[in-house]
Coordinates of C-alpha atoms and ligand atoms in Angstrom, one line a residue:
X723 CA -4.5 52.6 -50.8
X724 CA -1.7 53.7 -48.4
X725 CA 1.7 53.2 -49.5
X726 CA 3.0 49.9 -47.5
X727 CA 0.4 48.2 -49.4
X728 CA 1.2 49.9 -52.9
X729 CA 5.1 49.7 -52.6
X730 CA 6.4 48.1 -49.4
X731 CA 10.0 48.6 -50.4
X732 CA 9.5 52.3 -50.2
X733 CA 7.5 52.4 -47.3
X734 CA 10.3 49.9 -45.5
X735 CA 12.9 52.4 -46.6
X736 CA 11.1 55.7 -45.1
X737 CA 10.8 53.9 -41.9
X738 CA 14.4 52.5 -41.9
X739 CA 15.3 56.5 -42.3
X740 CA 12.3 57.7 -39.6
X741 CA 14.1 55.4 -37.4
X742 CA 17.7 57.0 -37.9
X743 CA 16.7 60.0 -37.7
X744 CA 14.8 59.2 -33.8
X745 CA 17.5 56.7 -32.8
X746 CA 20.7 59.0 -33.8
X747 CA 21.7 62.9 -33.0
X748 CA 21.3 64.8 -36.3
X749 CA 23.9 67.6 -36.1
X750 CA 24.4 67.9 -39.4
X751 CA 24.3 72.2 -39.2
X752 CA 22.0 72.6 -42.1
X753 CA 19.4 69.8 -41.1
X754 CA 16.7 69.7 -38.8
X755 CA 13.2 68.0 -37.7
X756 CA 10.3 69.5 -39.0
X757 CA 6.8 69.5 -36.8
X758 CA 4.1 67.0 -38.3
X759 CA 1.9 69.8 -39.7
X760 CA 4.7 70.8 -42.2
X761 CA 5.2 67.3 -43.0
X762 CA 1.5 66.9 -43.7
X763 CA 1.0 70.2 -45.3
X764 CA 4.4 68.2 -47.4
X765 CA 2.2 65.3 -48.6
X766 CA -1.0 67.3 -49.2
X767 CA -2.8 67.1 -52.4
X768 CA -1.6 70.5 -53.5
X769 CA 1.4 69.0 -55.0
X770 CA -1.1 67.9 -58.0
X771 CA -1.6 71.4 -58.7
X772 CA -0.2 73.6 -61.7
X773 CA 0.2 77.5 -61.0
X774 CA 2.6 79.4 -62.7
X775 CA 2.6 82.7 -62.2
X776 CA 1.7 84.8 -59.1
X777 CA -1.0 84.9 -57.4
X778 CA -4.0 86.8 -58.9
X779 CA -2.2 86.6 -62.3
X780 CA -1.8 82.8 -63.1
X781 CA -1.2 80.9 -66.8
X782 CA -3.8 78.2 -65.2
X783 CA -7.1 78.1 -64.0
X784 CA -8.5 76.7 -60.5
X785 CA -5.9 78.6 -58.5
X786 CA -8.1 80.3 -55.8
X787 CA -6.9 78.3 -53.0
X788 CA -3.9 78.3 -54.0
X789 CA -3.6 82.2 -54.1
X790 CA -4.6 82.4 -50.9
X791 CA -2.2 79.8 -49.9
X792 CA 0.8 81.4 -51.5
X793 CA -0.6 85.4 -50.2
X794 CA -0.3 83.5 -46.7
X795 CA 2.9 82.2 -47.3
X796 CA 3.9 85.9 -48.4
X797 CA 2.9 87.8 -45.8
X798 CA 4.1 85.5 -43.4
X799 CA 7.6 85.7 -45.1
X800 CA 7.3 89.9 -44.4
X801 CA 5.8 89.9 -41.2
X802 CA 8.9 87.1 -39.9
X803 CA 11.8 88.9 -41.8
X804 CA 10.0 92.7 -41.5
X805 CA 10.8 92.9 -45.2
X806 CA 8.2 94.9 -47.4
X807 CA 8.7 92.0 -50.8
X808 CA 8.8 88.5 -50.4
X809 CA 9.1 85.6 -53.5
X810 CA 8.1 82.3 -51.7
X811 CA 8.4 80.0 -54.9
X812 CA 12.2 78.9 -55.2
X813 CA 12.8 75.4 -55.3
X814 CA 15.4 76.0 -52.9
X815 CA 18.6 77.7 -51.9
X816 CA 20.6 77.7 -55.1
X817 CA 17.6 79.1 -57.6
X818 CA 16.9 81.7 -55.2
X819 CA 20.1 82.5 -55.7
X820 CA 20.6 82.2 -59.3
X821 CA 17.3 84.5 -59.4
X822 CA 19.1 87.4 -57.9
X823 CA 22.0 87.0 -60.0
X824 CA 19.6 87.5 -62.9
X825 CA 17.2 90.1 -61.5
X826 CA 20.5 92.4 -60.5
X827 CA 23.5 91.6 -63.1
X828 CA 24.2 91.2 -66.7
X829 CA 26.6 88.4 -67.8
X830 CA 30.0 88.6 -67.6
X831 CA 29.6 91.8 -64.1
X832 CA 31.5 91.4 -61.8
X833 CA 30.7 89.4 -58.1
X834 CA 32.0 89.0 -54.8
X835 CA 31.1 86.5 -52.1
X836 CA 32.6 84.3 -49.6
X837 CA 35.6 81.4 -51.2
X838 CA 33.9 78.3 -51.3
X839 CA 36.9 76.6 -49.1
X840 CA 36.6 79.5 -47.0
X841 CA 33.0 78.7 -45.4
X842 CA 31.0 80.2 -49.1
X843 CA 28.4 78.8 -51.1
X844 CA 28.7 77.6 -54.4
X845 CA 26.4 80.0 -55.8
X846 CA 28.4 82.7 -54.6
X847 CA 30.6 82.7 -57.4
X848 CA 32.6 79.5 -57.2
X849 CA 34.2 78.2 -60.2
X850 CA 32.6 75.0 -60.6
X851 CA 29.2 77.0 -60.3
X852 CA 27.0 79.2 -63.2
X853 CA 27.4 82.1 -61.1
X854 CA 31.4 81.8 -61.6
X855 CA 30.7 80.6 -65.2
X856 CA 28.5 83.2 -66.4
X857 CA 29.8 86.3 -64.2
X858 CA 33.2 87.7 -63.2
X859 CA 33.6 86.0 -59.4
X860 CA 36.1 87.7 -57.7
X861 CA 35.8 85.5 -54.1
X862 CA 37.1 87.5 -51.1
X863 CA 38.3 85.1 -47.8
X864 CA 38.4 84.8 -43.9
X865 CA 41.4 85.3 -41.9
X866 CA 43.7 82.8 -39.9
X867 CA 40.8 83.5 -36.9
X868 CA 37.8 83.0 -38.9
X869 CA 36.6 85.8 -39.5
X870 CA 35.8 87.8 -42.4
X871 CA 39.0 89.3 -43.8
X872 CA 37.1 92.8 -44.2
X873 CA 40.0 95.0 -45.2
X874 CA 40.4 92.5 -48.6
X875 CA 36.5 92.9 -48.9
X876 CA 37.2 96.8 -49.3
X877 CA 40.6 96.4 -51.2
X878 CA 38.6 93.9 -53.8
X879 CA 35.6 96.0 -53.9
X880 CA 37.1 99.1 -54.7
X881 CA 39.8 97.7 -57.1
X882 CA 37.0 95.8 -59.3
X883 CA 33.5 97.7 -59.0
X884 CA 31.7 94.6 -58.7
X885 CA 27.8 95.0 -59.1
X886 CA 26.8 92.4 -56.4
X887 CA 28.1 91.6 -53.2
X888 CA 27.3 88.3 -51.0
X889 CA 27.5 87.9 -47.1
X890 CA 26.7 84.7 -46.2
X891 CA 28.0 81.4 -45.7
X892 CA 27.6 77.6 -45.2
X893 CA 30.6 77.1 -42.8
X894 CA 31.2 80.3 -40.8
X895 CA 31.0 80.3 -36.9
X896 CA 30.7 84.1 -36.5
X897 CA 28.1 86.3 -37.0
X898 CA 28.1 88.0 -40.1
X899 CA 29.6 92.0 -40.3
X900 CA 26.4 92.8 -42.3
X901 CA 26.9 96.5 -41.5
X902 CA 30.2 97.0 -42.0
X903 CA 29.8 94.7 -45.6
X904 CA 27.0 96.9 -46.7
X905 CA 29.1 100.0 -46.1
X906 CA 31.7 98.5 -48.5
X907 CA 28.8 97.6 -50.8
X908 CA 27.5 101.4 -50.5
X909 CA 30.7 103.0 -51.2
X910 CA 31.4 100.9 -54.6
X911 CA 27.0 101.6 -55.7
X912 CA 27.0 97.3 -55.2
X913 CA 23.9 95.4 -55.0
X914 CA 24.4 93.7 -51.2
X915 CA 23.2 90.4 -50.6
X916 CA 22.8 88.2 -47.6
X917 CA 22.3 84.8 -47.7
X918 CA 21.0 84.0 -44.2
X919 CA 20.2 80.5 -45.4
X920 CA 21.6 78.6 -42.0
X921 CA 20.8 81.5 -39.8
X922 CA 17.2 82.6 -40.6
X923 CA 15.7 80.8 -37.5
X924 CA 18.2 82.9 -35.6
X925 CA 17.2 86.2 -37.0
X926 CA 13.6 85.3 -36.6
X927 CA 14.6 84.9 -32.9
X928 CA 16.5 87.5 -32.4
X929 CA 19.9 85.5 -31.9
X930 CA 21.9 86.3 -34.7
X931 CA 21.4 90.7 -35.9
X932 CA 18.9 91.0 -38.9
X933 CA 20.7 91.7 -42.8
X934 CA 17.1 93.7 -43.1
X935 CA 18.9 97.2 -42.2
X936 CA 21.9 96.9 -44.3
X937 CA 21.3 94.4 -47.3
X938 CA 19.2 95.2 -50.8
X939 CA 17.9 91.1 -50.7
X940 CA 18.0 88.6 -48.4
X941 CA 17.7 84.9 -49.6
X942 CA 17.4 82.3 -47.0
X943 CA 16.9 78.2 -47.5
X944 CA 13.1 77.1 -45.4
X945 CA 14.8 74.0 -44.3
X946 CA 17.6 74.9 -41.7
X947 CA 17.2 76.7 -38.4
X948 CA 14.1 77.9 -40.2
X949 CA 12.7 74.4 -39.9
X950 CA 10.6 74.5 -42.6
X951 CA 10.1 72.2 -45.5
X952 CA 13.2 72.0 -48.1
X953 CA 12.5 75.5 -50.3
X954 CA 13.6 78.7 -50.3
X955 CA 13.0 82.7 -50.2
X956 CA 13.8 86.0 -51.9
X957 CA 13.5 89.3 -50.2
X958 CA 13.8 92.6 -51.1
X959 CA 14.3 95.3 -48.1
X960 CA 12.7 98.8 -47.4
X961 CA 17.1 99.6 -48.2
X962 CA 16.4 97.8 -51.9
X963 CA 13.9 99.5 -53.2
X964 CA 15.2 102.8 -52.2
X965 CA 17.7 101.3 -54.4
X966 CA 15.8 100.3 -57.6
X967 CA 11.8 100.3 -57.1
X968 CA 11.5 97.8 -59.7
X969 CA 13.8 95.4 -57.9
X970 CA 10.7 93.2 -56.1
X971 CA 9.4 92.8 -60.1
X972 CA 12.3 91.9 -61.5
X973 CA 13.2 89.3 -58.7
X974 CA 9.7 87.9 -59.7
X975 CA 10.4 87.6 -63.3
X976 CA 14.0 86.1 -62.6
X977 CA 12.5 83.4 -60.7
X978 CA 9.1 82.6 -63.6
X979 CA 9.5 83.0 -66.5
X980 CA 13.6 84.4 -66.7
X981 CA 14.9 82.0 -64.6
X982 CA 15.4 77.9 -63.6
X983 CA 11.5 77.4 -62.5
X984 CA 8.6 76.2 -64.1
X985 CA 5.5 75.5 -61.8
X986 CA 5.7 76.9 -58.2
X987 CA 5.7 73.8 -55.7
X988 CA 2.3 74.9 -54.1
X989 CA 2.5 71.6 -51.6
X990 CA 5.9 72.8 -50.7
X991 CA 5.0 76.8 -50.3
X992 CA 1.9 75.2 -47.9
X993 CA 4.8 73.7 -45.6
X994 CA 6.7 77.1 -45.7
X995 CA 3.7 79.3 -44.6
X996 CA 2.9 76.4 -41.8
X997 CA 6.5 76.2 -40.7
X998 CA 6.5 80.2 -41.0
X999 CA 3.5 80.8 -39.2
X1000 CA 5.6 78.5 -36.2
X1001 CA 8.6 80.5 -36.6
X1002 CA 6.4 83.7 -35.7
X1003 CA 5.0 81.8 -32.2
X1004 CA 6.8 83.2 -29.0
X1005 CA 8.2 79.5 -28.2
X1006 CA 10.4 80.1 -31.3
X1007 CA 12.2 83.1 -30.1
X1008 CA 13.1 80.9 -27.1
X1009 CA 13.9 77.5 -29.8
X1010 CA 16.6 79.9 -31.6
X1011 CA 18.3 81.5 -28.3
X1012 CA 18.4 77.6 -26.9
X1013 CA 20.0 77.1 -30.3
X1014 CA 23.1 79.2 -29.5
X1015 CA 23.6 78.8 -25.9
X1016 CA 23.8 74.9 -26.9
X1017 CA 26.5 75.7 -29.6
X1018 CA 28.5 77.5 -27.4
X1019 CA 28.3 75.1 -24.6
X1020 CA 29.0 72.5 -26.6
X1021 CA 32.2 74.3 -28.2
X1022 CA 33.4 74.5 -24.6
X1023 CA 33.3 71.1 -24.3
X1024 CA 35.0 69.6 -26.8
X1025 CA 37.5 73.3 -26.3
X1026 CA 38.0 71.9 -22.6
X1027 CA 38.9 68.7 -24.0
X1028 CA 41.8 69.4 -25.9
X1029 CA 39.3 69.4 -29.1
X1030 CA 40.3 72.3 -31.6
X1031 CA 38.2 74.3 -33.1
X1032 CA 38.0 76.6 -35.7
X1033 CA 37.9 80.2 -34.6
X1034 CA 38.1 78.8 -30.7
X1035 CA 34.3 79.1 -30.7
X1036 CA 31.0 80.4 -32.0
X1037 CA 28.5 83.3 -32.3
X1038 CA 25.8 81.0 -34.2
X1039 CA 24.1 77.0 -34.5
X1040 CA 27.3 75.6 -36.1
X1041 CA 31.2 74.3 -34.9
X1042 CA 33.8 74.0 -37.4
X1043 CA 36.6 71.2 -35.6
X1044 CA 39.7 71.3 -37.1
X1045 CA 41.2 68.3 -37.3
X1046 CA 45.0 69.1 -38.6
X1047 CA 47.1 68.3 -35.4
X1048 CA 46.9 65.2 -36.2
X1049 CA 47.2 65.8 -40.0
X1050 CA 45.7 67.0 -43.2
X1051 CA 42.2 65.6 -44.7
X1052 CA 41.0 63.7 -41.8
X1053 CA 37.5 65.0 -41.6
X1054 CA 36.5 61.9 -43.6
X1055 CA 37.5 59.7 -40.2
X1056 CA 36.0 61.7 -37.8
X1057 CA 32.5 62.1 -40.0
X1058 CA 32.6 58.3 -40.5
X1059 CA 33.7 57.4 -36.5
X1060 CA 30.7 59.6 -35.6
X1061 CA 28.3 58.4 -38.2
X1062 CA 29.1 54.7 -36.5
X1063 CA 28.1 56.0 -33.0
X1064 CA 25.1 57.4 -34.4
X1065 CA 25.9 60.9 -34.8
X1066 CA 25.4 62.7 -38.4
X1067 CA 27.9 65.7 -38.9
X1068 CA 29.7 66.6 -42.3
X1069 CA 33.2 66.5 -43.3
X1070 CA 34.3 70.5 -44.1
X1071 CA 37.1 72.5 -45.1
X1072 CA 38.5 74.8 -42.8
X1073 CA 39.9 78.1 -43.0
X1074 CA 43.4 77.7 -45.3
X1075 CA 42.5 74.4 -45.7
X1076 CA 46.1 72.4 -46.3
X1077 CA 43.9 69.4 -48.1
X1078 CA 41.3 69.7 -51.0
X1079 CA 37.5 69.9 -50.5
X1080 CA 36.8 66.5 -51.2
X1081 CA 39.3 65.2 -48.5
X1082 CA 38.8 68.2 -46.2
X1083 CA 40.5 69.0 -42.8
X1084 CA 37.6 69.4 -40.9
X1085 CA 34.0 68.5 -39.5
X1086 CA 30.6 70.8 -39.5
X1087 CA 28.6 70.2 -37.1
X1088 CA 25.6 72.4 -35.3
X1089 CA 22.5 71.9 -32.7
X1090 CA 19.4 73.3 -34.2
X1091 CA 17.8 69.7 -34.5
X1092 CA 19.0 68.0 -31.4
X1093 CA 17.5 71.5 -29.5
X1094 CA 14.1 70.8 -31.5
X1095 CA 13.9 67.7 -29.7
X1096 CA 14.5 69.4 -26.3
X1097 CA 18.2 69.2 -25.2
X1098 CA 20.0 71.5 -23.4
X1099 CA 23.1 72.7 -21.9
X1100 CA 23.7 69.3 -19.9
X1101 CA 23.1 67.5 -22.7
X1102 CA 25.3 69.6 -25.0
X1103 CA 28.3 68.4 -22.2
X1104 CA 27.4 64.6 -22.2
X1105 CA 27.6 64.9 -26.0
X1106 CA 30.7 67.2 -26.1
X1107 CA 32.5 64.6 -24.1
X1108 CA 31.8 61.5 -26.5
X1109 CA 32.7 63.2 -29.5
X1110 CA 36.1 64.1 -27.9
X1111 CA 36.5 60.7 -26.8
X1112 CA 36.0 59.4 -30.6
X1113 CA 38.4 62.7 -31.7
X1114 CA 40.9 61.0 -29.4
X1115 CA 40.4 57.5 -30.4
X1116 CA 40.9 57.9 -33.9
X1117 CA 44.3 60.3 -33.4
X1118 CA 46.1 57.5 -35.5
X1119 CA 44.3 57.6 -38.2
X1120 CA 46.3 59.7 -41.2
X1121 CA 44.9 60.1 -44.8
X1122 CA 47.6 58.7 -47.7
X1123 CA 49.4 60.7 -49.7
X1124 CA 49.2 58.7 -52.8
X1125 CA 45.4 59.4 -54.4
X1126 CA 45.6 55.6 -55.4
X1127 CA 45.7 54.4 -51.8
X1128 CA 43.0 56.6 -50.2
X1129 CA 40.1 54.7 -50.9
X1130 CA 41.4 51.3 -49.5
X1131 CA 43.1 52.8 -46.5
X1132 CA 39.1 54.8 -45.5
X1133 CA 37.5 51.2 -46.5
X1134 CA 40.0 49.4 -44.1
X1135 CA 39.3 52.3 -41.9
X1136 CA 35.9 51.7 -41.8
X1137 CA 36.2 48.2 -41.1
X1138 CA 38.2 48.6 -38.1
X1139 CA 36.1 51.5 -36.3
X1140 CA 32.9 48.9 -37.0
X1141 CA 34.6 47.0 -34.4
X1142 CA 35.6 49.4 -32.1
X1143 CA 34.3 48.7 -28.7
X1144 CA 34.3 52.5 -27.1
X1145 CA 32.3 53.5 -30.8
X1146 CA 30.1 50.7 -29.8
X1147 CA 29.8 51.7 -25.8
X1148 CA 28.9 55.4 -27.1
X1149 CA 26.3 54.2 -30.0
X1150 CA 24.2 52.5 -27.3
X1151 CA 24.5 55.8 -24.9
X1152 CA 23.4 57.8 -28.0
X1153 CA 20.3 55.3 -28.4
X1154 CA 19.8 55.7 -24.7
X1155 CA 19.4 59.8 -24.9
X1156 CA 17.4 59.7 -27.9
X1157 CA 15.0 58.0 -26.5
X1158 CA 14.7 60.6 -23.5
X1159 CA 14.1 63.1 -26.3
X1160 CA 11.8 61.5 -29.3
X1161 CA 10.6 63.3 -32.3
X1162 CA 8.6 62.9 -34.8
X1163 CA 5.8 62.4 -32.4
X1164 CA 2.1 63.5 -32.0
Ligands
LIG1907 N1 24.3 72.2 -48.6 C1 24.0 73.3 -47.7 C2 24.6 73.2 -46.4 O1 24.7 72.1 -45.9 O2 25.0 74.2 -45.8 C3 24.3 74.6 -48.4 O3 23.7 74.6 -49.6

């Protein structure tokens, strides 16, 4: 029985989002479209299928597909990343991450990574997260440009000893000083590292420099540039086991049985390899490079239009607008003003942010899924120019003081930009060059 007969309402609501997702551009930075064979390789019957452990040394029987399944995955993983260890099972970005804290650090050591307002990931060691609650975080930031403040990385690093360094991000425009970080890690005997979650597609490519020189581990979401299924990875470089041999076994038993994981998702790990085995096709080097070029051309458009934007540009997929001429914590207006003309982005702190992260002073937003489904450089323009127009036509708009009065002023807010007639005029232009570029297609 397929599902619109067994439960219409779900059915109706995956269509509903298939058709957002083809009639709208999706610039969220951390989202894009996956190909059909990942999404099949998704829904496959493997989900149905138990397998803890590794492959060859399972706590279940009937696992030999699945070994072979997982051994693709793996060596896919190394041959993408040229990284001689590869973990394929985390759930996703966050347990990957977890895992290294437990393969390299005892509770209570001391970490550094990347302030949460400041571009970082939670798991980096942000307060509200385990790995601020169960080590010593000690978050280092970017400077006034948006860069990496390296010399407080150094001064930080050599005043507390930490035992692991991060270097990566989910709101940072430039590429990432791995060299320079791990020479800092080196000099204070620090684990180093790098989250390339929303670059991996780029390193694949060759458009953003590889951690794989400088970093012990590299953890990476499957779902981003990547363009994989949601899921994540764990690497350990040639560099990390010069380090500590035993540092690909003890990743493994972080992640089953030490860490948050029961069961590998073997449906899920499928959908990696597939979307892996894409990622290592000539045509990707050339998806990842069109990646960048549409970033920057884009940030020159909205740059040329009086649009500001953090660090004046960008090295990578993603642009970081900063929306404080006008005032503080009006990223909310901008995200909801887009969303209306059909065009997803995220609300985001920006460096220094004078709001909180909840009401934050900027938008995220990046081109890896609009260049999946083909656009270029001319489009990047037409684009840049209607979100600059919506910037503009929402310059009045200033978020209340008083906490009490926020919500009814956005809900007021949103009422009024419903009715906006340029919104409206740009929505049907956005249908229009959707259609020239479908997706989701055979
Ligand atoms: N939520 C992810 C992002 O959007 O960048 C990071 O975990």
């Amino acid at each position: 029985m397929k599902l619109n007969t067994t439960d219409p309402k779900i059915y109706e609501l995956i269509q509903a989002e298939l058709k957002r997702r083809r009639e709208g551009l999706e610039m969220i930075p951390s989202e894009n479209h996956t190909s059909l064979a990942v999404l099949e390789a998704l829904g496959s019957v493997l989900t149905d299928k138990y397998a803890e452990g590794y492959p060859g040394k399972r706590y279940y029987g009937g696992n030999q597909y699945i070994d072979q399944i997982e051994e693709l995955a793996i060596a896919r993983a190394k041959e993408a990343f040229g990284v001689p260890y590869a973990n394929v099972q985390p759930y996703s970005g966050s347990p990957a991450n977890i895992a290294v804290y437990l393969a390299t650090c005892n509770i209570g050591d001391k970490v550094m990574g990347q302030n949460l307002p400041d571009g970082g990931h939670l798991t980096h060691g942000w307060k509200a997260n385990l790995s601020a609650k169960l080590y010593n975080s000690v978050p280092y930031h970017v400077k006034k440009d948006g860069y990496i403040d390296l010399e407080e990385v150094q001064k930080l690093a050599q005043e507390n000893r930490p035992k692991l360094i991060w270097c990566g991000a989910t709101a940072y425009v430039r590429e990432f000083p791995f060299e320079e970080m791990s020479k800092i890690a080196d000099e204070v005997g620090a684990y180093f590292a790098c989250d390339i979650a929303h670059i991996a597609g780029l390193v694949i490519a060759g458009a953003h420099k590889s951690p794989v020189n400088y970093a012990h581990i590299v953890t990476t979401t499957t779902h981003k540039t990547l363009r994989g299924p949601r899921g994540g990875l764990i690497m350990v470089t040639k560099k990390g086991l010069e380090k500590d041999p035993e540092l690909g076994d003890k990743i493994d038993k972080a992640v089953f049985p030490g860490g948050l994981q029961g069961g590998p998702h073997e449906n899920q790990i499928a959908a990696i390899a597939v979307a892996l085995g894409e990622a290592l096709r000539p045509e990707f080097k050339e998806y990842g490079k069109q990646i960048v070029k549409n970033a920057r051309e884009l940030a020159g458009s909205l740059t040329e239009r009086g649009v500001k934007i953090v660090s004046n540009g960008t090295d990578n997929h993603m642009i970081v607008i900063d929306l404080t001429p006008d005032g503080p914590g009006r990223g909310v207006f901008l995200q909801d003003a887009l969303d209306e003309a059909g065009i997803t982005v995220n609300k985001n702190t920006i460096p220094q942010d004078p709001s909180s992260p909840f009401y934050p002073s900027g938008v995220r937003l990046g081109t890896p899924a609009i260049t999946t489904r083909g656009m270029k450089e001319e489009e990047m323009r037409t684009i840049g120019d209607w979100i600059s127009q919506i910037v503009s036509e929402i310059k009045k708009y200033r978020l209340p003081e008083l906490k009490e009065e926020k919500a009814d002023y956005i809900k007021n807010f949103k009422d009024e930009i419903r009715q906006n007639k340029l919104i409206g005029e740009i929505k049907q232009k956005v249908l229009e060059l959707c259609k020239k570029f479908p997706v989701y297609e055979e």
